[in-house]
């Protein structure tokens, strides 16, 4: 059980997910992903059960002292060949069930991360990333990777291609709730993933992001 305390946020702790958290994570997702929830594209009970059976130490929640779940993050271990292989969310998560998870993999894959809309910009997202980075270091994984939805791209799609939008966010000319957050947490933008996730906000575009484990040893 990993427990991290962050003084910045009143008593919020990050720990590994337990079975009793599942209904609370589903509630959180409905509020954190309203655009995806509308089409039923949020976690289902059987998927979260499967994650806990397959890779319990990779599942995290952020909880307030009274047990309210204010954030969650899901991961699995994979290998990509080639290392920046084009992929979709459905492919890389085995349809959300993580049955493709393998401890022989070299990459911790971030399948999902969210903090409650009423608690954004309080450092909860960064605490969840810190817990996942700690896990990648503890398991001596080479890196952490993910596909980050380009959350505000829908507001720019008529003006520029997705790559140009991402480059403007990287240069700080634009802010994106997800890509700016990922860059602020030490991730590097690798490339655009097309048709990554059925999502009206990003028009299905995502950023392939990577964080290299500084402590990795062969
Ligand atoms: C992305 C998300 C997890 C960030 O969570 P969070 O708890 O607000 O993150 P933090 O407080 O740790 O943010 C850290 C930094 O990231 C950046 N950041 C966070 N949200 C941002 C935003 N909306 N716009 C621009 N930068 C942002 C800021 O630099 C922020 O530092 P600041 O608060 O000092 O400005 C949260 O916005 C969320 O749940 N979004 C909806 C779900 C989602 O799309 N998840 C990503 C799936 S790929």
Short mmCIF file of C-alpha atoms and ligand atoms in Angstrom, two decimals:
data_model
loop_
_atom_site.label_atom_id
_atom_site.label_comp_id
_atom_site.label_asym_id
_atom_site.label_seq_id
_atom_site.Cartn_x
_atom_site.Cartn_y
_atom_site.Cartn_z
CA UNK A 1 0.00 0.00 0.00
CA UNK A 2 1.56 3.33 -1.11
CA UNK A 3 0.60 6.38 1.03
CA UNK A 4 1.69 9.89 0.01
CA UNK A 5 0.65 12.99 1.94
CA UNK A 6 0.66 16.36 0.17
CA UNK A 7 0.65 19.39 2.46
CA UNK A 8 -0.63 21.55 -0.40
CA UNK A 9 -4.00 19.94 -0.37
CA UNK A 10 -5.85 19.65 2.93
CA UNK A 11 -5.30 16.06 4.03
CA UNK A 12 -5.72 14.48 0.57
CA UNK A 13 -3.74 11.23 0.35
CA UNK A 14 -2.96 8.97 -2.60
CA UNK A 15 -3.17 5.25 -1.95
CA UNK A 16 -3.79 2.08 -3.92
CA UNK A 17 -7.36 1.46 -4.99
CA UNK A 18 -9.41 -1.10 -3.06
CA UNK A 19 -12.64 -2.85 -4.13
CA UNK A 20 -14.86 -0.52 -2.02
CA UNK A 21 -13.54 2.46 -4.00
CA UNK A 22 -15.00 1.21 -7.29
CA UNK A 23 -18.50 2.80 -7.05
CA UNK A 24 -16.85 6.08 -5.97
CA UNK A 25 -14.44 5.99 -8.96
CA UNK A 26 -17.38 5.48 -11.32
CA UNK A 27 -19.13 8.49 -9.75
CA UNK A 28 -15.95 10.55 -10.02
CA UNK A 29 -15.58 9.59 -13.69
CA UNK A 30 -19.14 10.71 -14.46
CA UNK A 31 -18.20 14.18 -13.18
CA UNK A 32 -14.64 14.26 -14.50
CA UNK A 33 -15.44 13.00 -18.01
CA UNK A 34 -18.92 14.43 -18.77
CA UNK A 35 -18.30 14.34 -22.53
CA UNK A 36 -17.24 10.67 -22.44
CA UNK A 37 -19.83 9.67 -19.84
CA UNK A 38 -22.58 10.87 -22.19
CA UNK A 39 -21.66 7.98 -24.51
CA UNK A 40 -20.97 5.50 -21.72
CA UNK A 41 -17.19 5.73 -22.32
CA UNK A 42 -16.21 5.70 -18.65
CA UNK A 43 -15.04 2.88 -16.41
CA UNK A 44 -17.43 0.01 -15.75
CA UNK A 45 -17.49 -2.15 -12.60
CA UNK A 46 -16.12 -5.24 -14.39
CA UNK A 47 -13.20 -3.29 -15.88
CA UNK A 48 -12.13 -1.85 -12.52
CA UNK A 49 -12.51 -5.31 -10.93
CA UNK A 50 -10.25 -6.72 -13.62
CA UNK A 51 -7.60 -4.03 -12.96
CA UNK A 52 -7.53 -4.94 -9.26
CA UNK A 53 -7.19 -8.65 -10.07
CA UNK A 54 -4.44 -8.17 -12.65
CA UNK A 55 -2.32 -5.25 -11.34
CA UNK A 56 -3.53 -3.95 -7.93
CA UNK A 57 -0.37 -1.92 -7.20
CA UNK A 58 -0.92 0.07 -10.40
CA UNK A 59 -4.33 1.46 -9.44
CA UNK A 60 -4.49 4.64 -7.39
CA UNK A 61 -7.07 6.93 -5.80
CA UNK A 62 -6.74 10.34 -4.12
CA UNK A 63 -8.93 10.47 -1.02
CA UNK A 64 -9.94 13.16 1.47
CA UNK A 65 -9.75 12.39 5.23
CA UNK A 66 -13.49 11.50 5.21
CA UNK A 67 -12.87 8.90 2.48
CA UNK A 68 -14.29 10.93 -0.43
CA UNK A 69 -12.52 9.92 -3.66
CA UNK A 70 -11.35 13.14 -5.36
CA UNK A 71 -9.00 11.61 -7.93
CA UNK A 72 -8.09 8.33 -9.62
CA UNK A 73 -5.44 6.92 -11.94
CA UNK A 74 -5.21 3.54 -13.70
CA UNK A 75 -2.10 1.91 -15.16
CA UNK A 76 -0.85 -1.31 -16.74
CA UNK A 77 2.57 -2.54 -17.87
CA UNK A 78 3.17 -2.95 -21.63
CA UNK A 79 5.92 -3.05 -24.24
CA UNK A 80 5.59 -1.31 -27.59
CA UNK A 81 7.53 -2.45 -30.64
CA UNK A 82 8.60 -0.11 -32.17
CA UNK A 83 8.75 1.98 -29.01
CA UNK A 84 6.54 4.80 -30.36
CA UNK A 85 4.08 2.49 -32.10
CA UNK A 86 0.80 4.08 -33.22
CA UNK A 87 -2.01 2.71 -31.03
CA UNK A 88 -5.52 3.37 -29.78
CA UNK A 89 -6.87 3.39 -26.21
CA UNK A 90 -8.99 0.27 -26.94
CA UNK A 91 -5.91 -1.60 -28.28
CA UNK A 92 -3.49 -0.68 -25.52
CA UNK A 93 -5.94 -1.44 -22.67
CA UNK A 94 -7.41 -4.64 -24.16
CA UNK A 95 -10.82 -3.01 -24.37
CA UNK A 96 -10.41 -1.50 -20.91
CA UNK A 97 -9.84 -4.84 -19.16
CA UNK A 98 -5.98 -4.69 -18.95
CA UNK A 99 -5.75 -8.44 -19.80
CA UNK A 100 -2.69 -7.54 -21.92
CA UNK A 101 -0.82 -6.35 -18.81
CA UNK A 102 2.63 -8.02 -18.48
CA UNK A 103 5.26 -7.65 -15.75
CA UNK A 104 7.82 -8.37 -18.53
CA UNK A 105 6.93 -5.06 -20.15
CA UNK A 106 9.26 -2.03 -19.95
CA UNK A 107 6.64 0.74 -19.87
CA UNK A 108 4.07 1.81 -17.29
CA UNK A 109 1.05 2.87 -19.38
CA UNK A 110 -1.28 5.59 -18.02
CA UNK A 111 -4.77 4.52 -19.12
CA UNK A 112 -6.67 7.19 -17.22
CA UNK A 113 -6.22 10.03 -14.75
CA UNK A 114 -8.74 12.48 -13.29
CA UNK A 115 -9.34 14.81 -10.38
CA UNK A 116 -12.78 16.01 -9.28
CA UNK A 117 -13.88 19.19 -11.11
CA UNK A 118 -14.32 20.96 -7.74
CA UNK A 119 -10.67 20.14 -6.85
CA UNK A 120 -8.75 21.02 -9.98
CA UNK A 121 -5.48 22.97 -9.72
CA UNK A 122 -4.97 21.75 -6.17
CA UNK A 123 -2.12 19.41 -7.08
CA UNK A 124 -4.18 16.20 -6.99
CA UNK A 125 -3.35 15.27 -10.60
CA UNK A 126 0.35 15.80 -9.90
CA UNK A 127 0.15 13.66 -6.74
CA UNK A 128 -1.32 10.81 -8.79
CA UNK A 129 1.48 11.19 -11.34
CA UNK A 130 4.05 11.18 -8.51
CA UNK A 131 2.63 7.90 -7.20
CA UNK A 132 2.84 6.35 -10.66
CA UNK A 133 6.40 7.56 -11.18
CA UNK A 134 7.35 6.07 -7.80
CA UNK A 135 5.86 2.76 -8.93
CA UNK A 136 7.79 2.87 -12.23
CA UNK A 137 11.00 3.45 -10.26
CA UNK A 138 10.15 0.74 -7.68
CA UNK A 139 9.54 -1.78 -10.51
CA UNK A 140 12.59 -0.52 -12.45
CA UNK A 141 10.52 0.20 -15.56
CA UNK A 142 12.29 2.12 -18.32
CA UNK A 143 9.55 4.73 -18.70
CA UNK A 144 5.97 5.87 -18.24
CA UNK A 145 3.88 6.58 -21.37
CA UNK A 146 0.30 7.55 -22.15
CA UNK A 147 -2.03 9.00 -24.76
CA UNK A 148 -3.28 12.38 -23.51
CA UNK A 149 -6.51 13.63 -25.10
CA UNK A 150 -6.06 17.10 -26.63
CA UNK A 151 -8.87 18.48 -24.49
CA UNK A 152 -9.36 21.91 -26.09
CA UNK A 153 -8.48 20.96 -29.67
CA UNK A 154 -12.16 21.13 -30.68
CA UNK A 155 -11.94 24.93 -30.26
CA UNK A 156 -9.03 25.17 -32.76
CA UNK A 157 -9.67 22.36 -35.25
CA UNK A 158 -11.04 24.74 -37.90
CA UNK A 159 -7.85 26.82 -37.69
CA UNK A 160 -4.97 24.31 -37.49
CA UNK A 161 -4.03 20.61 -37.56
CA UNK A 162 -3.67 18.79 -34.23
CA UNK A 163 0.15 18.75 -34.38
CA UNK A 164 0.32 22.55 -34.79
CA UNK A 165 -2.06 22.95 -31.85
CA UNK A 166 0.14 20.69 -29.67
CA UNK A 167 3.27 22.61 -30.71
CA UNK A 168 1.64 25.90 -29.67
CA UNK A 169 0.83 24.39 -26.25
CA UNK A 170 4.43 23.12 -25.94
CA UNK A 171 5.74 26.62 -26.76
CA UNK A 172 3.36 28.07 -24.15
CA UNK A 173 1.42 30.07 -26.74
CA UNK A 174 -1.73 28.16 -25.76
CA UNK A 175 -2.80 26.29 -22.60
CA UNK A 176 -4.48 22.88 -22.75
CA UNK A 177 -5.96 21.37 -19.53
CA UNK A 178 -4.43 18.00 -20.27
CA UNK A 179 -1.27 18.57 -22.35
CA UNK A 180 -0.13 21.57 -20.23
CA UNK A 181 -0.67 19.45 -17.12
CA UNK A 182 1.34 16.56 -18.60
CA UNK A 183 4.20 18.84 -19.67
CA UNK A 184 4.15 20.43 -16.18
CA UNK A 185 4.59 16.95 -14.76
CA UNK A 186 7.78 16.30 -16.72
CA UNK A 187 6.38 14.41 -19.72
CA UNK A 188 7.79 14.91 -23.20
CA UNK A 189 5.50 15.20 -26.24
CA UNK A 190 6.45 12.47 -28.79
CA UNK A 191 3.81 12.69 -31.53
CA UNK A 192 0.10 12.88 -32.32
CA UNK A 193 -1.97 9.70 -32.04
CA UNK A 194 -4.88 9.65 -34.51
CA UNK A 195 -8.25 8.06 -33.70
CA UNK A 196 -6.94 7.36 -30.19
CA UNK A 197 -10.21 7.65 -28.26
CA UNK A 198 -13.79 8.40 -29.29
CA UNK A 199 -13.92 11.94 -27.82
CA UNK A 200 -15.76 15.08 -28.99
CA UNK A 201 -13.31 17.38 -27.15
CA UNK A 202 -10.12 16.17 -28.81
CA UNK A 203 -11.74 14.98 -32.06
CA UNK A 204 -10.09 11.68 -31.18
CA UNK A 205 -6.55 13.12 -31.26
CA UNK A 206 -4.15 12.47 -28.40
CA UNK A 207 -0.56 13.28 -27.53
CA UNK A 208 1.81 10.33 -27.22
CA UNK A 209 3.68 11.42 -24.06
CA UNK A 210 6.71 9.87 -22.37
CA UNK A 211 8.52 10.19 -19.02
CA UNK A 212 11.88 8.41 -18.81
CA UNK A 213 12.66 6.80 -15.43
CA UNK A 214 15.84 8.58 -14.26
CA UNK A 215 16.62 5.66 -11.95
CA UNK A 216 16.22 2.94 -14.61
CA UNK A 217 19.07 0.41 -14.71
CA UNK A 218 19.50 -2.46 -17.23
C1 LIG B 1 -5.98 16.83 -16.25
C2 LIG B 1 -6.33 16.80 -14.78
C3 LIG B 1 -6.18 15.37 -14.26
C4 LIG B 1 -5.38 17.74 -14.01
O1 LIG B 1 -5.66 17.56 -12.64
P1 LIG B 1 -5.37 18.68 -11.52
O2 LIG B 1 -5.62 18.02 -10.21
O3 LIG B 1 -6.05 19.94 -11.83
O4 LIG B 1 -3.80 18.90 -11.74
P2 LIG B 1 -2.82 19.75 -10.83
O5 LIG B 1 -3.51 20.59 -9.86
O6 LIG B 1 -1.80 18.78 -10.28
O7 LIG B 1 -2.18 20.67 -11.96
C5 LIG B 1 -0.85 20.87 -12.06
C6 LIG B 1 -0.50 21.85 -13.15
O8 LIG B 1 -0.94 21.39 -14.39
C7 LIG B 1 -1.32 22.51 -15.17
N1 LIG B 1 -2.74 22.45 -15.37
C8 LIG B 1 -3.66 21.73 -14.69
N2 LIG B 1 -4.89 21.98 -15.18
C9 LIG B 1 -4.73 22.90 -16.17
C10 LIG B 1 -5.63 23.61 -17.03
N3 LIG B 1 -6.95 23.40 -16.96
N4 LIG B 1 -5.13 24.47 -17.94
C11 LIG B 1 -3.83 24.69 -18.02
N5 LIG B 1 -2.90 24.10 -17.21
C12 LIG B 1 -3.36 23.21 -16.31
C13 LIG B 1 -1.03 23.74 -14.40
O9 LIG B 1 0.24 24.20 -14.65
C14 LIG B 1 -1.14 23.19 -13.03
O10 LIG B 1 -0.44 23.98 -12.18
P3 LIG B 1 -1.25 25.24 -11.54
O11 LIG B 1 -2.46 24.67 -10.88
O12 LIG B 1 -0.22 25.82 -10.63
O13 LIG B 1 -1.64 26.13 -12.69
C15 LIG B 1 -7.78 17.32 -14.55
O14 LIG B 1 -7.91 18.56 -15.22
C16 LIG B 1 -8.87 16.37 -15.04
O15 LIG B 1 -9.30 15.48 -14.30
N6 LIG B 1 -9.36 16.56 -16.30
C17 LIG B 1 -10.50 15.77 -16.81
C18 LIG B 1 -10.16 14.34 -17.07
C19 LIG B 1 -9.12 14.21 -18.20
O16 LIG B 1 -9.30 14.71 -19.28
N7 LIG B 1 -8.01 13.52 -17.87
C20 LIG B 1 -6.93 13.28 -18.82
C21 LIG B 1 -7.21 12.08 -19.62
S1 LIG B 1 -6.01 11.84 -20.92
#
